[in-house]
C-alpha atoms as a PDB file:
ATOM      1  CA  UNK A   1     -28.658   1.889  30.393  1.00  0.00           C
ATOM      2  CA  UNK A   2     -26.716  -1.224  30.952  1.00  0.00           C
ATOM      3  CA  UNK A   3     -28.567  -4.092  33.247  1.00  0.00           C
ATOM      4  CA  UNK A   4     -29.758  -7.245  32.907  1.00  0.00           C
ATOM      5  CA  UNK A   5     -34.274  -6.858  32.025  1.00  0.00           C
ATOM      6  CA  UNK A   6     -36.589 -10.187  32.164  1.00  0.00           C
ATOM      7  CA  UNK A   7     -39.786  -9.838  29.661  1.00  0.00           C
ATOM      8  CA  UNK A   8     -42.001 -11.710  27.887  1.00  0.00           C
ATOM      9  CA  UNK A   9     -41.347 -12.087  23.786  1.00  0.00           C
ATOM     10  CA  UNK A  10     -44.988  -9.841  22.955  1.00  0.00           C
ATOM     11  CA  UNK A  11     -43.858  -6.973  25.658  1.00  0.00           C
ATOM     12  CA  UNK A  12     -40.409  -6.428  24.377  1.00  0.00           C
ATOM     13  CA  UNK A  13     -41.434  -5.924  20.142  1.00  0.00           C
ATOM     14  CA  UNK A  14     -40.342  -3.636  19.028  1.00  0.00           C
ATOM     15  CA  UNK A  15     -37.267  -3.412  21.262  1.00  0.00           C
ATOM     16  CA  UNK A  16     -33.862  -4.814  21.050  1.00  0.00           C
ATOM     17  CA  UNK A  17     -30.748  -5.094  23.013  1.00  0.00           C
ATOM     18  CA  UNK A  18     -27.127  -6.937  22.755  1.00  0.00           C
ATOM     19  CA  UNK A  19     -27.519 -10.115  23.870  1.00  0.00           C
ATOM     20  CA  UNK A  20     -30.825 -11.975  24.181  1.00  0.00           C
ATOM     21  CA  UNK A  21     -31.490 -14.797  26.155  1.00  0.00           C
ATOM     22  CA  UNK A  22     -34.963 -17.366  25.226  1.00  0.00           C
ATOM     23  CA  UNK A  23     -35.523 -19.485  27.714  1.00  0.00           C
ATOM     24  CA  UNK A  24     -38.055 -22.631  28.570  1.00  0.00           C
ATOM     25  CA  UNK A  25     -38.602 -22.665  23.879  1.00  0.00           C
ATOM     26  CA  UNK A  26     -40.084 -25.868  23.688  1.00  0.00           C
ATOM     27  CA  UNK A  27     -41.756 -26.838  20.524  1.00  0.00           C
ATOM     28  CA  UNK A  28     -45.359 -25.286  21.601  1.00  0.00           C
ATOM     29  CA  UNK A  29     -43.215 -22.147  20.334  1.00  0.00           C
ATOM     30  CA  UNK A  30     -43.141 -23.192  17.181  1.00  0.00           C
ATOM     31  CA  UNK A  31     -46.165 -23.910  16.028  1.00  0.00           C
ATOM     32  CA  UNK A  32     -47.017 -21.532  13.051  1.00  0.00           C
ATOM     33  CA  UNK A  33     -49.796 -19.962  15.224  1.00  0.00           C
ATOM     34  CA  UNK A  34     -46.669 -19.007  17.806  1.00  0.00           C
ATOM     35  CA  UNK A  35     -43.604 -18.795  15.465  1.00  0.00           C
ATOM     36  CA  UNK A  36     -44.026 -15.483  14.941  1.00  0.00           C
ATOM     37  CA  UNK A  37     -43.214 -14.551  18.607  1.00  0.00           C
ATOM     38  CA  UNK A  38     -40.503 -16.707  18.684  1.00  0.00           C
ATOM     39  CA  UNK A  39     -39.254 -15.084  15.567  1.00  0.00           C
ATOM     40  CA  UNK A  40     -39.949 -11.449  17.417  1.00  0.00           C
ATOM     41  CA  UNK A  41     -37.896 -12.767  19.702  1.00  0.00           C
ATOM     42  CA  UNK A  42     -34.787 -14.191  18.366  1.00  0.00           C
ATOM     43  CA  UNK A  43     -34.890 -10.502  15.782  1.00  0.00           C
ATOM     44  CA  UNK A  44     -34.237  -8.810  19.338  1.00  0.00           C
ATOM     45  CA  UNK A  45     -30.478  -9.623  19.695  1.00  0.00           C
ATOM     46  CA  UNK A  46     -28.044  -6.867  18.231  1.00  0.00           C
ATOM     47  CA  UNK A  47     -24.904  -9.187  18.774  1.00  0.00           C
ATOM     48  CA  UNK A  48     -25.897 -12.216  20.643  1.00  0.00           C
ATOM     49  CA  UNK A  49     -28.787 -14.603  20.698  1.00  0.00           C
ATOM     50  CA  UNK A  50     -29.060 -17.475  22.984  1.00  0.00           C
ATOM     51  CA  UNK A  51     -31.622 -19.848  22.694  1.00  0.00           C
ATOM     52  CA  UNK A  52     -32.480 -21.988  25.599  1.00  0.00           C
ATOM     53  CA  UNK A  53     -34.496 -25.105  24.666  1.00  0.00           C
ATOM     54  CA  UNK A  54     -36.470 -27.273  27.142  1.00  0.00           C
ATOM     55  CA  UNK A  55     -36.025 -30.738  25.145  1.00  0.00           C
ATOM     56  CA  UNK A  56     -33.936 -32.496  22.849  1.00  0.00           C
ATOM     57  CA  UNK A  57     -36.445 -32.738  20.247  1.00  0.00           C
ATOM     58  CA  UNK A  58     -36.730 -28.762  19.839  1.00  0.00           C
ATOM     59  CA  UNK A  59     -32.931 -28.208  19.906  1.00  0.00           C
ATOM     60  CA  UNK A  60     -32.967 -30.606  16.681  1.00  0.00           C
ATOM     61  CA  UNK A  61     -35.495 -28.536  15.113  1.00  0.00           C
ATOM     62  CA  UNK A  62     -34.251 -25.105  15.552  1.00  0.00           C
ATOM     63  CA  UNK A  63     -30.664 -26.140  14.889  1.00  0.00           C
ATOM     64  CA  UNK A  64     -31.998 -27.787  11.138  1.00  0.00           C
ATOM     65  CA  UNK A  65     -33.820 -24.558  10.738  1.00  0.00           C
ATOM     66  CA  UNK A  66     -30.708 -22.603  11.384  1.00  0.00           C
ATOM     67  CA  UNK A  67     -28.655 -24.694   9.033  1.00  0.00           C
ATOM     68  CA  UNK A  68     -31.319 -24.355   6.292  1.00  0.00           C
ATOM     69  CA  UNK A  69     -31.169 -20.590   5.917  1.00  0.00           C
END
């Protein structure tokens, strides 16, 4: 069905839809005892993955990650 859903990152694994939305990532999410939910849920996007950071200092991180692979 079409709709919009709101979930947590550990209740959706294993599920996946067309656009995903992150919201509040700060950089508690990626600490290497939590970047595997984060990665969980950015693998959740068919088509679209948006990625909603809560400071400046995390948007720098993920978007040097993203540039490095």
């Amino acid at each position: 069905g079409k709709g919009i859903w709101g979930s947590t990152i550990k209740s959706f694994k294993g599920l996946e839809a067309d656009c995903i939305i992150l919201t509040d990532i700060s950089k508690d999410h990626l600490h290497p005892r939590r970047i595997a939910d984060f990665y969980v849920g950015c693998t959740r996007a068919k088509n679209i993955l948006k990625i909603v950071v809560s400071d400046s200092e995390t948007q720098s991180f993920i978007k040097n990650q993203s540039a490095n692979t």
